[in-house]
Tab-separated table of C-alpha atoms and ligand atoms in Angstrom:
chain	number	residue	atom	x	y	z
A	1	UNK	CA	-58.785	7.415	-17.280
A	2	UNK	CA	-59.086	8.523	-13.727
A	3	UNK	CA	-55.651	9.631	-11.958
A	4	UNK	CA	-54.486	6.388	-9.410
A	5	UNK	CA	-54.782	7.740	-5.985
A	6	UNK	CA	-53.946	4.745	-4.023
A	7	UNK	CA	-50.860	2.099	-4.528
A	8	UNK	CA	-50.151	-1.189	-2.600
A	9	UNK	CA	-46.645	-2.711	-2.767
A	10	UNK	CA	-46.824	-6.722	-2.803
A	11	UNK	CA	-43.014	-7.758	-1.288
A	12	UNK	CA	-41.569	-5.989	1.694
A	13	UNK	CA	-37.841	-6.731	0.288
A	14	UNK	CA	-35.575	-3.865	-0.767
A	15	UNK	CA	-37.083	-3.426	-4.103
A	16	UNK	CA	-40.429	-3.497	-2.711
A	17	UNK	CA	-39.545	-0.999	0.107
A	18	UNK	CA	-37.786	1.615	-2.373
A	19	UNK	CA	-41.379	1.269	-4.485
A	20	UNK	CA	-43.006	2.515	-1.123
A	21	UNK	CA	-41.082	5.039	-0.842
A	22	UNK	CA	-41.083	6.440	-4.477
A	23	UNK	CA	-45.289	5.860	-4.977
A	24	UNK	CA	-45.549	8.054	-1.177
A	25	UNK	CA	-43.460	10.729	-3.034
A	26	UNK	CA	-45.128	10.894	-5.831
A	27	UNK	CA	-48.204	11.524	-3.157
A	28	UNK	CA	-49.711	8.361	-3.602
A	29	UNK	CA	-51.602	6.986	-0.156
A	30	UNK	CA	-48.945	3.807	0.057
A	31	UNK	CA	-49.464	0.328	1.903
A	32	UNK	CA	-46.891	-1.918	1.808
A	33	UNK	CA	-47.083	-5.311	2.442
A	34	UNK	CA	-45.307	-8.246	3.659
A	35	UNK	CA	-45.757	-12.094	3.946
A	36	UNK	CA	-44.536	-12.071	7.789
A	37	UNK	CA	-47.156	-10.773	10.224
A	38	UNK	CA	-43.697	-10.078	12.829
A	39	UNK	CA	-42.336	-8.841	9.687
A	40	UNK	CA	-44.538	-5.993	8.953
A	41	UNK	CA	-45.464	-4.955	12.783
A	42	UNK	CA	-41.234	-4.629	13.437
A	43	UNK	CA	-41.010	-2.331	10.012
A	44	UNK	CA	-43.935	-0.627	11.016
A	45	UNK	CA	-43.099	0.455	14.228
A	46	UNK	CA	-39.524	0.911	13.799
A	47	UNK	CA	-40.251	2.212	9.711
A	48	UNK	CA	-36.701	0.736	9.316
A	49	UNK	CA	-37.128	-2.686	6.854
A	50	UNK	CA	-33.626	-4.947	7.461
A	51	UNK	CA	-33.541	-5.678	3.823
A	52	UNK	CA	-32.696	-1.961	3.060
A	53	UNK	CA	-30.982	-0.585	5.752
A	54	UNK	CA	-30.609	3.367	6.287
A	55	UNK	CA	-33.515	4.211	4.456
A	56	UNK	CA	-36.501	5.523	7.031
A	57	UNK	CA	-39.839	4.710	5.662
A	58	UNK	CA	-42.254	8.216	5.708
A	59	UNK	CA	-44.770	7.943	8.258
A	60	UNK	CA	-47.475	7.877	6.057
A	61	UNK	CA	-47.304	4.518	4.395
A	62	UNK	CA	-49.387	1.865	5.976
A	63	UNK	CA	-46.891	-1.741	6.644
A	64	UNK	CA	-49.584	-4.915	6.453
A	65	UNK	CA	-49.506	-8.592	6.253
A	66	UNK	CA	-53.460	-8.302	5.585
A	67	UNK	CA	-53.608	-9.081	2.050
A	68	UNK	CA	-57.124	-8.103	2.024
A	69	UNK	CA	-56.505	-4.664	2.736
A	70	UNK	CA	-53.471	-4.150	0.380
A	71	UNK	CA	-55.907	-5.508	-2.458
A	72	UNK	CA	-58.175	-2.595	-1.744
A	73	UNK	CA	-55.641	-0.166	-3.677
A	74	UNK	CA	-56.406	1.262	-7.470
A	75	UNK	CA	-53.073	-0.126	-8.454
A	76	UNK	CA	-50.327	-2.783	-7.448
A	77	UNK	CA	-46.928	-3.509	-7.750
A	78	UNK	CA	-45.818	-6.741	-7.016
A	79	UNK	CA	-42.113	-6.895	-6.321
A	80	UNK	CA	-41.417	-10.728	-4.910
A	81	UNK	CA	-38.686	-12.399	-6.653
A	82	UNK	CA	-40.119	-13.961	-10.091
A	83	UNK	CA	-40.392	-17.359	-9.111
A	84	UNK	CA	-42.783	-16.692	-6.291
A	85	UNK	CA	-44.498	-13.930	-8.251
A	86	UNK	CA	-47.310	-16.470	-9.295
A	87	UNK	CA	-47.707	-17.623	-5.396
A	88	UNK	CA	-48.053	-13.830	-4.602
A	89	UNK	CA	-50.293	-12.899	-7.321
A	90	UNK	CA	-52.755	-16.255	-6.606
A	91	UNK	CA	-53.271	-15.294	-3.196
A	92	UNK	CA	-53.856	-11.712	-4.320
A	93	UNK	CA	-56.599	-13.266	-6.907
A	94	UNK	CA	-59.515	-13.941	-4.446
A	95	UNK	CA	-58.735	-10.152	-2.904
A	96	UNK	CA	-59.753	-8.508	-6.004
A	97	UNK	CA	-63.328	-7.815	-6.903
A	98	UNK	CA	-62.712	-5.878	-9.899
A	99	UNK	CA	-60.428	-4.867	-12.883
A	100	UNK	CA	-57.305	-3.423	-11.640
A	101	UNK	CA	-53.528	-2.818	-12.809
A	102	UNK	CA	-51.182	-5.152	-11.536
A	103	UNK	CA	-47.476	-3.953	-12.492
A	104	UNK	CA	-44.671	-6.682	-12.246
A	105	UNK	CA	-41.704	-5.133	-10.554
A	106	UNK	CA	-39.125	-8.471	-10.534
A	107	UNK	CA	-37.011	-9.763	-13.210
A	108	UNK	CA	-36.862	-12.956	-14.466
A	109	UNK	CA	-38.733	-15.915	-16.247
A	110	UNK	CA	-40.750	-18.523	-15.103
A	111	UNK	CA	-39.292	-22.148	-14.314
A	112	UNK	CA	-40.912	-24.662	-16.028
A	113	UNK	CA	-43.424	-22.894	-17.929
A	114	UNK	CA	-40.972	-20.450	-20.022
A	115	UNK	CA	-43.653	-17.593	-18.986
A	116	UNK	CA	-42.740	-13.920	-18.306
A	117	UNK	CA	-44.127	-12.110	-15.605
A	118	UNK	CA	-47.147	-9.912	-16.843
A	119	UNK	CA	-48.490	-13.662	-18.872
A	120	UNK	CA	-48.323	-15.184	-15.017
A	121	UNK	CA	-50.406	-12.295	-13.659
A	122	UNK	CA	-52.383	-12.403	-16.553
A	123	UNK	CA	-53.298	-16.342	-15.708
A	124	UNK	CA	-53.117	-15.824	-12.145
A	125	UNK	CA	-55.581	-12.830	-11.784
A	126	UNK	CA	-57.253	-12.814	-15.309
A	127	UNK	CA	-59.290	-9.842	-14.294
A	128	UNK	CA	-56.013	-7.651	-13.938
A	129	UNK	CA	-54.665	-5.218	-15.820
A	130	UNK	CA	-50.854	-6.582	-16.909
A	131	UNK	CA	-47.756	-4.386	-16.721
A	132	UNK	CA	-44.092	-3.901	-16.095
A	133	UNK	CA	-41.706	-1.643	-14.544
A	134	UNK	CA	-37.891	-2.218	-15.029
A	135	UNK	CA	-34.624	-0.212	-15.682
A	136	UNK	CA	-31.686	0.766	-14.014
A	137	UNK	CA	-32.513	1.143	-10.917
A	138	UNK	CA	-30.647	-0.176	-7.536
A	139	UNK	CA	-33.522	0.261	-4.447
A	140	UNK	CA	-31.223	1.877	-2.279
A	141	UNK	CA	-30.253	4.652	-5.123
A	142	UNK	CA	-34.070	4.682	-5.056
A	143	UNK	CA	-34.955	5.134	-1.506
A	144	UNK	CA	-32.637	7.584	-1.075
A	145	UNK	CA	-34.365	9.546	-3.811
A	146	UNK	CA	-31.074	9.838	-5.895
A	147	UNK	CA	-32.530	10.362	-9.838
A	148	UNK	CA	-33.557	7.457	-11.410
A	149	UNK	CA	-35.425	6.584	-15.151
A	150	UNK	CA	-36.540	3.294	-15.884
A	151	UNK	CA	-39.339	2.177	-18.660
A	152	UNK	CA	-42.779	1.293	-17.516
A	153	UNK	CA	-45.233	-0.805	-20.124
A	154	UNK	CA	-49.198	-2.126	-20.372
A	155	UNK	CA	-50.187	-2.923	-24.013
A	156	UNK	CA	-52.746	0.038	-23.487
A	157	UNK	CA	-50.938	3.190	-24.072
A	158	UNK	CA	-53.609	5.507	-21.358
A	159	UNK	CA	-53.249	2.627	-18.761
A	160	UNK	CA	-49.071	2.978	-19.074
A	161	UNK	CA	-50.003	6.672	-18.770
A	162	UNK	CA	-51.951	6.635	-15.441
A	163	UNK	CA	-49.396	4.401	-14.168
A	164	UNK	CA	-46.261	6.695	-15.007
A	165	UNK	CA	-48.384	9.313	-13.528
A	166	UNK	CA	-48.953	7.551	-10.309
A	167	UNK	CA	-45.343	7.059	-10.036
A	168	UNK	CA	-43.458	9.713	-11.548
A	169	UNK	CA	-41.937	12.766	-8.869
A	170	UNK	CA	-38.720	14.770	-9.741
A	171	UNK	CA	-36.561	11.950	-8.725
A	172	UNK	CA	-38.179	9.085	-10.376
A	173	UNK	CA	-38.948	9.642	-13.808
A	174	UNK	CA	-40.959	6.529	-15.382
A	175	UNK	CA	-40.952	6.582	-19.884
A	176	UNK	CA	-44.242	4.841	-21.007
A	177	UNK	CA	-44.582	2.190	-23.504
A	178	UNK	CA	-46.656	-0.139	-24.619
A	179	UNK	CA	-43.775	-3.260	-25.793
A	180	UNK	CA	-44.106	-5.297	-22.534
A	181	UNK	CA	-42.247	-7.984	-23.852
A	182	UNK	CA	-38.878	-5.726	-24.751
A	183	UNK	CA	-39.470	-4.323	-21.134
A	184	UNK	CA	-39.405	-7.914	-19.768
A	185	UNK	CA	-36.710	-9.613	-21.932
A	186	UNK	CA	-34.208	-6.930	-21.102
A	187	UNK	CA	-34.883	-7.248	-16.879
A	188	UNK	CA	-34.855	-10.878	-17.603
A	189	UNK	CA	-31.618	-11.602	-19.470
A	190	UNK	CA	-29.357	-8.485	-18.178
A	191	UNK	CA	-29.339	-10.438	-14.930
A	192	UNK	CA	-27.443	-13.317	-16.369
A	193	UNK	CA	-25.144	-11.571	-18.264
A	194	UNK	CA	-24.078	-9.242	-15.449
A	195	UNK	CA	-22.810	-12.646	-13.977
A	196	UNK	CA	-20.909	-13.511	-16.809
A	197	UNK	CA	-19.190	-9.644	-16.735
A	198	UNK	CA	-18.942	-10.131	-12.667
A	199	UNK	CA	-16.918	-13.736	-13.339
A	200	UNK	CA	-14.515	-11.568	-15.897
A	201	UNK	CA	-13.761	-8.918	-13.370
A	202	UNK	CA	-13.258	-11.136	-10.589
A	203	UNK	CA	-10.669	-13.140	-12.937
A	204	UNK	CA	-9.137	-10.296	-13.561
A	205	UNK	CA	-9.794	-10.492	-17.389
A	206	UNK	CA	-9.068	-6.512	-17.926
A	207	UNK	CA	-11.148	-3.505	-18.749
A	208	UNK	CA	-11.053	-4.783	-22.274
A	209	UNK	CA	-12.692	-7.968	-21.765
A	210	UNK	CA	-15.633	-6.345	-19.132
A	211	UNK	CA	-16.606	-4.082	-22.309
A	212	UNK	CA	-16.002	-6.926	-24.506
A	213	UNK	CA	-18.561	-9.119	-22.861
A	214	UNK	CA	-20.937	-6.475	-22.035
A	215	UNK	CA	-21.005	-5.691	-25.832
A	216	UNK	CA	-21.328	-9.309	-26.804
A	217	UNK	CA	-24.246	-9.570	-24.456
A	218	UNK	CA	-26.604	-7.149	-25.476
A	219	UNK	CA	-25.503	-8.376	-28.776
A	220	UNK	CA	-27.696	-11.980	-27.293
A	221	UNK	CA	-30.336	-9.696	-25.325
A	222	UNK	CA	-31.190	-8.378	-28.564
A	223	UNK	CA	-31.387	-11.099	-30.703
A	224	UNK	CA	-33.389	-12.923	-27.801
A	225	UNK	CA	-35.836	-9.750	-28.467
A	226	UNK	CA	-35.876	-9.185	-31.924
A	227	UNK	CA	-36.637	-13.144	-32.388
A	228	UNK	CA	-39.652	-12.532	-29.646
A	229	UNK	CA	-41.038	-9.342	-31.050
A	230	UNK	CA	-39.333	-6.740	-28.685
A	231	UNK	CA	-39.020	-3.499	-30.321
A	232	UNK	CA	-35.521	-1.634	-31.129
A	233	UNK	CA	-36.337	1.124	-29.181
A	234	UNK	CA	-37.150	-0.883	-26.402
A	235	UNK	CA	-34.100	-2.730	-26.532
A	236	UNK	CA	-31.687	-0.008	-26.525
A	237	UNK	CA	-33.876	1.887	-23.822
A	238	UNK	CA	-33.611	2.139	-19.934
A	239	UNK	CA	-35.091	-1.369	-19.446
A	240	UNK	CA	-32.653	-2.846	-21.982
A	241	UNK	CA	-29.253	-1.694	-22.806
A	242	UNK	CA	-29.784	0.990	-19.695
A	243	UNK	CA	-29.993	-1.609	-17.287
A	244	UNK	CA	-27.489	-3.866	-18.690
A	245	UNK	CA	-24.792	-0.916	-18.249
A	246	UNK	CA	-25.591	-0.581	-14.597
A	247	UNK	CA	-26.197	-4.158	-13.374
A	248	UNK	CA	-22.672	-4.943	-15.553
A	249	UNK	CA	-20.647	-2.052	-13.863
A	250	UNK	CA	-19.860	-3.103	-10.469
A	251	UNK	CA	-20.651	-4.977	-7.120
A	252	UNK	CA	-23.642	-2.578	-6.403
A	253	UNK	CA	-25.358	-5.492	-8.537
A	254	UNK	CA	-26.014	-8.381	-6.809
A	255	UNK	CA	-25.739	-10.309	-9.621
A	256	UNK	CA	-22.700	-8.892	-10.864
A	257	UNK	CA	-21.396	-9.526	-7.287
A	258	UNK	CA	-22.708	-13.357	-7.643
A	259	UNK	CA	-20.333	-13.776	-10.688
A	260	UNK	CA	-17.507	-11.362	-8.946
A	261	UNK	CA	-16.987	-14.026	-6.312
A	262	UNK	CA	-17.512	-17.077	-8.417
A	263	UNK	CA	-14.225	-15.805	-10.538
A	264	UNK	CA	-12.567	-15.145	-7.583
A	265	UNK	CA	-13.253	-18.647	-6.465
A	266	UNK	CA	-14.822	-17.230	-3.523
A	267	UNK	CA	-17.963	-18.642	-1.598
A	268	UNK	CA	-21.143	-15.731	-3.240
A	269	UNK	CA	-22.680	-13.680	-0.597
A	270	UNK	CA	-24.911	-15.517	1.089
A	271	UNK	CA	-28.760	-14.160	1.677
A	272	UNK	CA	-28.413	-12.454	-1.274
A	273	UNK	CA	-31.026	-12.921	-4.026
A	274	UNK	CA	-29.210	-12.586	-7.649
A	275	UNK	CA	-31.974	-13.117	-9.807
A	276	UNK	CA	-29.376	-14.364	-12.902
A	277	UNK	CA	-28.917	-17.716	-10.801
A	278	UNK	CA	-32.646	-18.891	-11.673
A	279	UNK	CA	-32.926	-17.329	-14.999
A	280	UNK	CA	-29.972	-18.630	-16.972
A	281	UNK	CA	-31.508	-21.983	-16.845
A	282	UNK	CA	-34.700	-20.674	-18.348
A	283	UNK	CA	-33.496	-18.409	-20.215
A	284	UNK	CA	-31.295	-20.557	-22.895
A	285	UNK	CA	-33.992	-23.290	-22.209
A	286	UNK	CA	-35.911	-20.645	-24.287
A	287	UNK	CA	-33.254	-19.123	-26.529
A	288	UNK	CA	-32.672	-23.001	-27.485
A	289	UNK	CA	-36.763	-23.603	-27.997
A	290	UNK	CA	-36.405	-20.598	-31.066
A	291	UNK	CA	-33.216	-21.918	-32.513
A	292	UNK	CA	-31.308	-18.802	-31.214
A	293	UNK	CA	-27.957	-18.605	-29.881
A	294	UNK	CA	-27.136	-17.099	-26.187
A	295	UNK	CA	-23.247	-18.417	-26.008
A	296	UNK	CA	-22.192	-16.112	-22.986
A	297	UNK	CA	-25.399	-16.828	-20.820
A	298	UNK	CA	-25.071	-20.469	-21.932
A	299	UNK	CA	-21.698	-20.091	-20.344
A	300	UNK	CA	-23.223	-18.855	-17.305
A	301	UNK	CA	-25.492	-21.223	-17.085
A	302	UNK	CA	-22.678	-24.400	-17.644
A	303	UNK	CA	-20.947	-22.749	-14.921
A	304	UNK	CA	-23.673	-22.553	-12.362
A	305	UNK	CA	-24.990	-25.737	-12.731
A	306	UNK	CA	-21.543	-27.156	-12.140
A	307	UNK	CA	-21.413	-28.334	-16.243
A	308	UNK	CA	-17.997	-26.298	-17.034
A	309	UNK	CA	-15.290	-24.749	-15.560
A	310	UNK	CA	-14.755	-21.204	-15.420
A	311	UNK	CA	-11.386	-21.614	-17.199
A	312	UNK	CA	-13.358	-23.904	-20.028
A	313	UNK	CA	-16.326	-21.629	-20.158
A	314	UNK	CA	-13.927	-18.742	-21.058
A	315	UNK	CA	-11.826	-20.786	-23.454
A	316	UNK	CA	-14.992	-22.157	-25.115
A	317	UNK	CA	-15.918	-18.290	-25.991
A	318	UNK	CA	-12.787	-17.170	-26.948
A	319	UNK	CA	-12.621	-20.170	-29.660
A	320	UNK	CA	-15.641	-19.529	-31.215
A	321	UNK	CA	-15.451	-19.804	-35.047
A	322	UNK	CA	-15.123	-16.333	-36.084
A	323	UNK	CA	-18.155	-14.733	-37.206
A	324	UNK	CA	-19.365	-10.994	-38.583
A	325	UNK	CA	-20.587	-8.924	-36.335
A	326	UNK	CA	-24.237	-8.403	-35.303
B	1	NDP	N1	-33.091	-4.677	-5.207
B	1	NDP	C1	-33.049	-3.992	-6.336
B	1	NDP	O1	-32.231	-3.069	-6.495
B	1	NDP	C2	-34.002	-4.296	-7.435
B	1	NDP	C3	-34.699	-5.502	-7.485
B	1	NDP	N2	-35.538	-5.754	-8.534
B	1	NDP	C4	-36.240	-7.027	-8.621
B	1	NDP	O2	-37.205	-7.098	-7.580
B	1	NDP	C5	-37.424	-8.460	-7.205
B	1	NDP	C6	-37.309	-8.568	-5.695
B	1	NDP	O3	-35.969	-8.218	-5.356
B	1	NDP	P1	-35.549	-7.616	-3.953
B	1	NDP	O4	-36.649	-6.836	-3.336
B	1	NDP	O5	-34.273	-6.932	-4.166
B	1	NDP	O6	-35.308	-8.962	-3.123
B	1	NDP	P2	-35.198	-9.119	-1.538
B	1	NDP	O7	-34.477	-10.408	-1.345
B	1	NDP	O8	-34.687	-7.885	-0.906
B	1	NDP	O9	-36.706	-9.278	-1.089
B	1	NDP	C7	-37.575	-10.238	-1.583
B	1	NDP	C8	-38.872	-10.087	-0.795
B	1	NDP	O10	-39.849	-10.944	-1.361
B	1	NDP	C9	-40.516	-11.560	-0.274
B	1	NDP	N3	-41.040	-12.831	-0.724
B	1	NDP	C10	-40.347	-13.931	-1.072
B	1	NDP	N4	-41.205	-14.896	-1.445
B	1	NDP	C11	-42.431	-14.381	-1.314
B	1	NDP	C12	-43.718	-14.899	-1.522
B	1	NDP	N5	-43.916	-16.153	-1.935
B	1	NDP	N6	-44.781	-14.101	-1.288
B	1	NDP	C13	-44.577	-12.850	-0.879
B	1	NDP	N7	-43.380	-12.289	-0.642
B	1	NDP	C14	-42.323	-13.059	-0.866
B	1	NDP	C15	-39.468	-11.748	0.798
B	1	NDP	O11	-40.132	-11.879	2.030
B	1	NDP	P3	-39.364	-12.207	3.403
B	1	NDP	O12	-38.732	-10.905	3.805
B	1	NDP	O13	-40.450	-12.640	4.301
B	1	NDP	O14	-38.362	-13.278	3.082
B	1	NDP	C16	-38.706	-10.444	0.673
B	1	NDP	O15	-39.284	-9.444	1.449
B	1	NDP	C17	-36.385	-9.290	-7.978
B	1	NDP	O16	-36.994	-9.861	-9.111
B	1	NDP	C18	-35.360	-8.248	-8.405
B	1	NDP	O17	-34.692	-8.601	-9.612
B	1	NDP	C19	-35.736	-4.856	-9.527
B	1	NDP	C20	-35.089	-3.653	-9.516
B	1	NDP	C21	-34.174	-3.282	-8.480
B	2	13P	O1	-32.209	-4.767	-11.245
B	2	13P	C1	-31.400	-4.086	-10.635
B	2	13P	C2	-30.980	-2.751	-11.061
B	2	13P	O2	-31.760	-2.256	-12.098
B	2	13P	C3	-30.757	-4.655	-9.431
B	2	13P	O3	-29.704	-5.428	-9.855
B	2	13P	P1	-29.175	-6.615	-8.939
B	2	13P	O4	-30.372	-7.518	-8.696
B	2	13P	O5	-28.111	-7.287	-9.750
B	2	13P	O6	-28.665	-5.996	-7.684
């Protein structure tokens, strides 16, 4: 397959800006775009993007709102939050004359339909190419080139390839696979469960309780994977366990920071997107549609929606009938 020369970014947020950054230092010719016409001429002339402050875009990547001309790229990442990935990848649709790779970038699961994000780009654009990037990986570690490994899948092997080799530079190092679904149900659920570790801390539960839960919920993420075909490997890689240890270990996470305040029984930053809020919904909505049991992200979920207490939610898991271990 021929080597990707040119990448467009599809989301101008801070994920979306740190994928600029990383694709122009891997010596990619970059555009990145955003919805806002004011938007993208204030980042482009000041190369300074609100949503991830400090971090100076290189001169060389190209800041649009013409959709048209971002769709001219070999490749694209689309890095919108997941429930507006389907909007984004629609209007993307009638840009595209040909076959070309579309790589989800967010995290999460599709309200309503259950769907996870390379099967909306797959319906959305059926021309494209699906695949998925995810790991541990905060955008402003990113951006500022600090070292970073996350997991990057297609369900052809040479296409996750090229893409790793678009991507890949000594500070971001991309592992290819071809298990998109493993890839996707570890971004998905570690969101939600770094909630459920964030409410702990911000309790003040103990150290004990923080590993406890974190344990307990990559016990769920797994069994969520194993029942939907996600390999081991996969599960206990950078896009699973891997980013379950960082989003779980401290307020760097949004998410974790979501459920930090919520068991402090403060008001959650506000303007801060915490992907965990719309996937516990959807995510046990799922778990409960193949008989399989999430108890802490059902917890999160009771507690978001206003259904339990934080007090009962914690009570409710500590009084589990005892069970082996899994
Ligand atoms: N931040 C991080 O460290 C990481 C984030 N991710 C994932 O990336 C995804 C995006 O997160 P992040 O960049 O942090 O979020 P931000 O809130 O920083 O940015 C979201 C961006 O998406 C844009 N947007 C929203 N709706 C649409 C739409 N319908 N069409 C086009 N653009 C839209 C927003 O535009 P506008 O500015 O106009 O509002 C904004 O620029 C999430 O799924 C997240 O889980 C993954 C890894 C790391
Ligand atoms: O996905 C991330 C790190 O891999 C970012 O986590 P938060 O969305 O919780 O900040």
């Amino acid at each position: 397959m021929a080597a990707l020369q040119s990448v467009a970014v599809i989301g101008a947020g801070a994920w979306g800006t740190a994928l600029a950054t990383v694709a122009a230092r891997a010596g990619r010719s970059v555009t990145l775009w955003a919805r806002n016409a004011e938007h993208a001429a204030r980042i482009a002339s000041s190369r300074d993007n609100p949503r991830l402050p400090g971090v100076r875009l290189a001169p060389e990547i190209v800041v649009t709102s013409d959709l048209a001309l971002a769709a001219r790229a070999e490749m694209l990442l689309i890095a919108t939050p997941a429930q507006h990935l389907r909007g984004a990848v629609n209007m993307l649709a009638s840009h595209l004359a040909r076959p070309v790779p579309i790589v989800a970038c967010a995290k999460g699961i599709e309200h309503g339909t259950h769907k996870f994000m390379t099967d909306v780009i797959a319906e959305a654009a059926p021309h494209a190419q699906p695949a998925i990037l995810s790991g541990p990986s905060f955008a402003d570690d990113v951006a500022r080139g600090l070292p970073t490994a996350v997991t990057l899948a297609a369900s052809d092997e040479t296409l996750a390839s090229a893409l790793v080799q678009a991507l890949g530079s000594p500070t971001f190092r991309p592992y290819h696979s071809t298990d998109i679904r493993g890839v996707e149900i570890g971004g998905a659920a570690k969101n939600v469960l770094a909630i459920a570790v964030g409410i702990a801390v911000g309790r003040k539960l103990g150290a004990s309780a923080q590993a406890a839960l974190t344990t307990r919920g990559f016990a769920e993420l797994a069994r969520l994977g194993r029942a939907l075909g996600a390999r081991r490997e996969t599960l206990t890689g950078l896009s699973g366990l891997g980013d379950l240890i960082l989003t779980c270990s401290g307020p760097q996470s949004r998410n974790f920071a979501l459920g930090l305040a919520l068991g402090r029984g403060e008001q959650p930053p506000a303007g801060k997107l915490a992907e965990g809020e719309f996937t516990a919904p959807v995510l046990i909505e799922l778990a409960a549609s193949q008989n399989i049991e999430l108890p802490v992200s059902e917890a999160v979920a009771a507690i978001l929606s206003g259904r339990s207490t934080i007090d009962a939610a914690i009570s409710g898991l500590m009084t589990r009938p005892f069970k082996a271990e899994e």
